Tab-separated table of C-alpha atoms in Angstrom:
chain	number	residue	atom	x	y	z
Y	106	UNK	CA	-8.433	116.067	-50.664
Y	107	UNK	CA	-10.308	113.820	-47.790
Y	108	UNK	CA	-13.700	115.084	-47.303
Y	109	UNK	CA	-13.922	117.018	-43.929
Y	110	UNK	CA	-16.557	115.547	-41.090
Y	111	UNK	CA	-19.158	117.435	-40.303
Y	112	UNK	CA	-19.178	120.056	-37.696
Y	113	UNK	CA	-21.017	118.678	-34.712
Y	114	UNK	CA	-23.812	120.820	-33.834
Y	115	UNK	CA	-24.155	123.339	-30.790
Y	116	UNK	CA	-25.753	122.357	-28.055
Y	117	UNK	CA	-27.437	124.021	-24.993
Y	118	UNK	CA	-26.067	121.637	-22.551
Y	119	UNK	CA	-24.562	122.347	-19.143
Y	120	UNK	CA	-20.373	122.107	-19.337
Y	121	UNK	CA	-21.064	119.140	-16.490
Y	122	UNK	CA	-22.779	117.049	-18.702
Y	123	UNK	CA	-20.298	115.293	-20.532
Y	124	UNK	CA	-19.109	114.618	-17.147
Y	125	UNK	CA	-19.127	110.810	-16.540
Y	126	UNK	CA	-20.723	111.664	-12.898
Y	127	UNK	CA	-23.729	113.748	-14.768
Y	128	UNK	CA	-26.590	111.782	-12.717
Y	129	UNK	CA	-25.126	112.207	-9.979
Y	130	UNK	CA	-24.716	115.973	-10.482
Y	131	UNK	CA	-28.391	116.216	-11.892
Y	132	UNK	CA	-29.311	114.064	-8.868
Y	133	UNK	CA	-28.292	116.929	-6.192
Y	134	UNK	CA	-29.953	119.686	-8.558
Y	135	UNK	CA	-33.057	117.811	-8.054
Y	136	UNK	CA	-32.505	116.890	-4.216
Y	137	UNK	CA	-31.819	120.859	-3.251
Y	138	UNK	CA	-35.118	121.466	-5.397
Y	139	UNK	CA	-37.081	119.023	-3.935
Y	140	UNK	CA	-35.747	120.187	-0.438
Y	141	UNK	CA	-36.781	123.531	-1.082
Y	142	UNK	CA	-40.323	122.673	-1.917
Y	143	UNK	CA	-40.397	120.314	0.966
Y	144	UNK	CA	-39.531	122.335	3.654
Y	145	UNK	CA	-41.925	124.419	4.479
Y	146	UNK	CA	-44.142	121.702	4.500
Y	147	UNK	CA	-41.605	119.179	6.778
Y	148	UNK	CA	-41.698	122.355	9.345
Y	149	UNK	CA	-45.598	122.843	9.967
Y	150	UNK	CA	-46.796	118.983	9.497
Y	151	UNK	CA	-43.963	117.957	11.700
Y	152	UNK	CA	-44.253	120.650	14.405
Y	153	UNK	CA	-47.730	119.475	14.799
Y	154	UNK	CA	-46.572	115.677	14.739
Y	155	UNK	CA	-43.790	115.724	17.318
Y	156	UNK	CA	-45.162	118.792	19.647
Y	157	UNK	CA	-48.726	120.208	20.759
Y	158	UNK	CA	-49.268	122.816	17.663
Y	159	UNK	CA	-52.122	122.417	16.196
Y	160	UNK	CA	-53.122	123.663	13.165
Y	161	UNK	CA	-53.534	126.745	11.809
Y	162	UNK	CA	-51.228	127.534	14.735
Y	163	UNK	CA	-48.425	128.676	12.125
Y	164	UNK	CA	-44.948	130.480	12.916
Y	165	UNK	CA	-45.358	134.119	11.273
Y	166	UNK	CA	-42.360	133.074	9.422
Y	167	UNK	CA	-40.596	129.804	7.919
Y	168	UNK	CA	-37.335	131.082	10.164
Y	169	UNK	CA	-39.467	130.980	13.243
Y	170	UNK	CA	-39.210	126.966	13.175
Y	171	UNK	CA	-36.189	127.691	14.472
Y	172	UNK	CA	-37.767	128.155	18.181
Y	173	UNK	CA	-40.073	125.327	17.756
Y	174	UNK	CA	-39.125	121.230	18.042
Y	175	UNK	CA	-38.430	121.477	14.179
Y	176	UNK	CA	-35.355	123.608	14.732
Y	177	UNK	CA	-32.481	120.638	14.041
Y	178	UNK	CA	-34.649	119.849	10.475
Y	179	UNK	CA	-34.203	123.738	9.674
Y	180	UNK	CA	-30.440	124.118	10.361
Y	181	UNK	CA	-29.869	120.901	8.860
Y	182	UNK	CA	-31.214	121.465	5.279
Y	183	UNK	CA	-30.050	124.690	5.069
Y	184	UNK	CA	-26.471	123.472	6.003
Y	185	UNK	CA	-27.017	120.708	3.475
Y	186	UNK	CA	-28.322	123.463	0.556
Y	187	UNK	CA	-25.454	125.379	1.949
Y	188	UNK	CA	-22.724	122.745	1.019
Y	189	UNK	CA	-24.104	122.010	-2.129
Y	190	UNK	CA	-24.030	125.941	-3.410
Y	191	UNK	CA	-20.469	126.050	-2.461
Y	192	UNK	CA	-19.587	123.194	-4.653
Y	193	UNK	CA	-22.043	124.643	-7.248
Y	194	UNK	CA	-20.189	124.804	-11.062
Y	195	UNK	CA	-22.296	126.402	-13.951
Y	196	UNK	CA	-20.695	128.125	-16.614
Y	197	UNK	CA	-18.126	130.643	-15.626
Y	198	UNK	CA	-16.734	132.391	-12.725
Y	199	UNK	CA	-19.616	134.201	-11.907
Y	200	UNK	CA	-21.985	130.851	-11.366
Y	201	UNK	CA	-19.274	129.695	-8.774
Y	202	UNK	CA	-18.859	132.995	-7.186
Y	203	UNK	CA	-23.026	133.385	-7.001
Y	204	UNK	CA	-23.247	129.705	-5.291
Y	205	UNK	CA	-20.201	130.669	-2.471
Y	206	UNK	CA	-21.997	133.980	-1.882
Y	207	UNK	CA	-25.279	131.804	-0.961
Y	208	UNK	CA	-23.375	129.024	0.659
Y	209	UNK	CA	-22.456	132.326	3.394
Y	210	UNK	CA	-26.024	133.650	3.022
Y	211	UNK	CA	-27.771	130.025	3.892
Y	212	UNK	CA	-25.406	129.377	7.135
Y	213	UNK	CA	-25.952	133.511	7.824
Y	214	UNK	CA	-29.535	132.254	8.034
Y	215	UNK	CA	-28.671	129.317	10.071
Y	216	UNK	CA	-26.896	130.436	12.554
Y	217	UNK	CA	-28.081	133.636	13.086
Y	218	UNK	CA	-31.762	132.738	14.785
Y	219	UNK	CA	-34.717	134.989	13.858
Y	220	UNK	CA	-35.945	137.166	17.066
Y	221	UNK	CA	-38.277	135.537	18.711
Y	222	UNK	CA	-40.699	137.699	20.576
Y	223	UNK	CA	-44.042	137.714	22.433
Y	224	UNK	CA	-46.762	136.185	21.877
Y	225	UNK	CA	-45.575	133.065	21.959
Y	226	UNK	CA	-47.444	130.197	19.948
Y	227	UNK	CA	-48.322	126.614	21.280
Y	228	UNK	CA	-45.705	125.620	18.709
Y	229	UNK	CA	-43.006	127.633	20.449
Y	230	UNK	CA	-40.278	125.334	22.850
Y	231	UNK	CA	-38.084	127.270	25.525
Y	232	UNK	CA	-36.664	130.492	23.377
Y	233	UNK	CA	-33.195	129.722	23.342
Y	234	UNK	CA	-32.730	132.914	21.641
Y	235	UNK	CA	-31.267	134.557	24.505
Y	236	UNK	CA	-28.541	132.365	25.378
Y	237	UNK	CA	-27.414	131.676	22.155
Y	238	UNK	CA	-24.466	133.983	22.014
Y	239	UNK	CA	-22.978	134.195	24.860
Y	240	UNK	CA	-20.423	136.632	26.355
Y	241	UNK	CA	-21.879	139.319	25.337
Y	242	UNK	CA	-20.589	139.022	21.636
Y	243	UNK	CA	-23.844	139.724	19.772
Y	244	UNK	CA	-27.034	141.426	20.992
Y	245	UNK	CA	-30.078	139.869	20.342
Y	246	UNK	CA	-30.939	142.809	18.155
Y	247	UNK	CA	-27.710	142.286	16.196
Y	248	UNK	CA	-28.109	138.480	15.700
Y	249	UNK	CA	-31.912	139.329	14.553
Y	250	UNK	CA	-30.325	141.898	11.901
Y	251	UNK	CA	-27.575	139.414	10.581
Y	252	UNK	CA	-30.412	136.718	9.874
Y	253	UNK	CA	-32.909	139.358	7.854
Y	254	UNK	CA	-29.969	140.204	5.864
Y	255	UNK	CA	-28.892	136.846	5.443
Y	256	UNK	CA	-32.497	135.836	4.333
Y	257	UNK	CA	-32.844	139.121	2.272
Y	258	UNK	CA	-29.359	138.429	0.114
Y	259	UNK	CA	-30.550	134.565	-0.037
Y	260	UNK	CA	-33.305	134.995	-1.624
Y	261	UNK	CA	-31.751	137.819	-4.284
Y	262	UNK	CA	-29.186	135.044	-4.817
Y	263	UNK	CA	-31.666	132.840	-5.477
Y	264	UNK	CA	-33.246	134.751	-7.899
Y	265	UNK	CA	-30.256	136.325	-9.867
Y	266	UNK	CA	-29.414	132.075	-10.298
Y	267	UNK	CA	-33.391	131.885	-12.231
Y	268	UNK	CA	-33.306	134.916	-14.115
Y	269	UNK	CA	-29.981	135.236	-15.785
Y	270	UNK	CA	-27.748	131.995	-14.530
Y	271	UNK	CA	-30.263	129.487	-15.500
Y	272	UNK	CA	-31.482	130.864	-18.780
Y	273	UNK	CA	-27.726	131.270	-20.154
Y	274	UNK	CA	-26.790	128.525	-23.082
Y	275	UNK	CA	-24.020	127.322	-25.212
Y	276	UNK	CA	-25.051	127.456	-29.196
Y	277	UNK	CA	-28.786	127.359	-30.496
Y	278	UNK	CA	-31.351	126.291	-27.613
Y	279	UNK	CA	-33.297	123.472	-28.235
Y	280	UNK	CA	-36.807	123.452	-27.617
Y	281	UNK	CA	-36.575	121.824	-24.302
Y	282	UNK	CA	-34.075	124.667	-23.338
Y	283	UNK	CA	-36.470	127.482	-24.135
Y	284	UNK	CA	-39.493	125.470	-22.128
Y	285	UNK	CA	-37.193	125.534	-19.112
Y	286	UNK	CA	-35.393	128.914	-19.516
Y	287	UNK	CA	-39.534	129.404	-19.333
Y	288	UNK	CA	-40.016	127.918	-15.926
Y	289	UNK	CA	-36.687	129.437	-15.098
Y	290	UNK	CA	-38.282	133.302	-15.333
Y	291	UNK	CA	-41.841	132.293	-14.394
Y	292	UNK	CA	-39.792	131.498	-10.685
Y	293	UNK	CA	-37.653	134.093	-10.860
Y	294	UNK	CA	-40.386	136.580	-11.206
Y	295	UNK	CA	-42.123	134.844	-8.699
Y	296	UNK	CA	-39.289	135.218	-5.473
Y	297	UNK	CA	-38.523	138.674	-6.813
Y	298	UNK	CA	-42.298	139.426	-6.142
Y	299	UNK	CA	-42.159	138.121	-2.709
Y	300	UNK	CA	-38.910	139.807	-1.591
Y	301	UNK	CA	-40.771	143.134	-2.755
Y	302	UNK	CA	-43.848	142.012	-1.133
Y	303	UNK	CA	-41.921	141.259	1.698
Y	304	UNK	CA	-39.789	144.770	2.157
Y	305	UNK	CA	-42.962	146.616	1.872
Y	306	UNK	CA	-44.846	144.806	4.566
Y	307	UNK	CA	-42.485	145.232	6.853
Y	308	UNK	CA	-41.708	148.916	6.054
Y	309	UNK	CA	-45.858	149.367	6.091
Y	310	UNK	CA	-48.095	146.871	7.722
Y	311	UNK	CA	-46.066	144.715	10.069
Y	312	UNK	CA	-47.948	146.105	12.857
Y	313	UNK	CA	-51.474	145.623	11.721
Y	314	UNK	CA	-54.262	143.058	11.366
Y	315	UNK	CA	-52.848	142.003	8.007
Y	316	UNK	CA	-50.256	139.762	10.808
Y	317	UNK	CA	-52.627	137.853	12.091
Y	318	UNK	CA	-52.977	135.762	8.694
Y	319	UNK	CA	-48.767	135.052	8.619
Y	320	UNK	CA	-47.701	136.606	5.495
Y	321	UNK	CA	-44.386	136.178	5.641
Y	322	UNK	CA	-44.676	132.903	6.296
Y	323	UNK	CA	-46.698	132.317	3.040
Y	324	UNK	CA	-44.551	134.548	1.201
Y	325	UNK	CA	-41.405	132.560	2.101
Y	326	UNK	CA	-43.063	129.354	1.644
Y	327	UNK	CA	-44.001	130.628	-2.193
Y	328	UNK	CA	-40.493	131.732	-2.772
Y	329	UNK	CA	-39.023	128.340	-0.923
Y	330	UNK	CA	-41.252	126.444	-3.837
Y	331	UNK	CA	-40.373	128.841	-7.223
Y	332	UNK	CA	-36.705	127.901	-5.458
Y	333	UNK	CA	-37.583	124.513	-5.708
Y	334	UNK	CA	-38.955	124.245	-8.876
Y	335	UNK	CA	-36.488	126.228	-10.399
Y	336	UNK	CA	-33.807	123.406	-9.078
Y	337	UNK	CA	-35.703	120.473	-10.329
Y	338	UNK	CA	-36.054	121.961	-13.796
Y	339	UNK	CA	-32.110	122.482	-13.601
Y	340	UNK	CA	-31.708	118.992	-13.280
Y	341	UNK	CA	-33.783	118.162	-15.989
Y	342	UNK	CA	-36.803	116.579	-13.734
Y	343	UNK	CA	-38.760	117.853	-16.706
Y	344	UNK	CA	-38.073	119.155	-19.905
Y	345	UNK	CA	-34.906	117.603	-20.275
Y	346	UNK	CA	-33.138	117.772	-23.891
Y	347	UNK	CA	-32.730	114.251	-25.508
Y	348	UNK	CA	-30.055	112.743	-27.327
């Protein structure tokens, strides 16, 4: 009888990468991670650039960019994260399904504004707030509950992707595998932390001094960059398996 080959070995590899188009698919991995750790920094250095804020004048939130001169740069990348969730493949079902239900959450954050209320900030342009939906189809209140909830499930998405999507693998991980699925938890941990952080200041201290330094705005900005990170290291910016 004819010898048999031998079996090929397991790998950990994503089902796209035998895909001919695989840098091109790594490629938006990294651009939506390098998007997320860019944006809170695009929003304050260019609100300052193309307006009269001045530093440390900060919005007391990444979402309140929308109401500055910054607000096309903020509906724009999250319409272009937006599009590339929807088109997202991993695995199985459930990495498609996860990547729709953020593609909804991302525009629910887009295009449902963030109240914008008094004091208002040398960074702040004409609130448009007000006359955003017209004919009465949406109270401010209501349009201000949609985007929280929008942000809130974002966010969850976000992390559900780091802490079990990300860290799932065909065969025996390679060592490369286990540094990322590393990086992977590290971020998850870190935007699950925030979005806790998050709930309880606004159930607790939203009203007190504790506002005046913008936490929510740093908290965002930390889970915008584990986001990020977490994106890049899906697309093999680092770590990535050889061969």
């Amino acid at each position: 009888m004819p010898l048999s080959s031998p079996t090929p070995a397991m790998t950990t590899q994503d089902p796209t990468d035998t895909n001919p188009s695989l840098i091109s698919y790594l490629t938006l991995r990294k651009t939506i991670g390098l998007l997320g750790l860019l944006l809170p920094v695009l929003l304050v250095v260019g609100s300052m650039v193309f307006s009269t804020c001045k530093w440390p004048d900060l919005q007391s939130s990444i979402s309140g960019y929308y109401h500055t001169i910054m607000r096309d740069l903020l509906v724009g990348i999250l319409c272009i994260v937006a599009f590339f969730l929807f088109a997202y493949k991993g695995y199985s079902q459930v990495d498609a399904l996860a990547g729709k239900a953020a593609c909804v959450f991302a525009l629910g954050v887009a295009f449902f504004p963030t109240r914008l209320d008094e004091p208002f900030t040398t960074c702040t342009i004409k609130p448009v707030f007000a006359t955003y939906w017209v004919s009465g189809l949406l109270t401010v209140d209501a349009v201000s509950k949609i985007h929280y909830l929008s942000a809130a499930l974002l966010f969850a998405t976000f992390t559900f992707f780091s802490l079990v999507l990300f860290t799932k693998s065909q065969g025996e991980q390679t060592r490369q595998k286990r540094k990322r699925n590393l990086i992977y938890r590290v971020c998850g941990v870190i935007m699950a932390l925030c979005i806790g952080l998050l709930g309880f200041y606004f159930a607790f201290l939203e009203h007190t001094r504790l506002s005046t330094y913008k936490p929510v705005f740093w908290l965002e900005a930390l889970a915008l960059w584990a986001f990020g990170v977490s994106w890049l290291t899906k697309g093999e910016f680092i770590f990535k398996d050889k061969g």
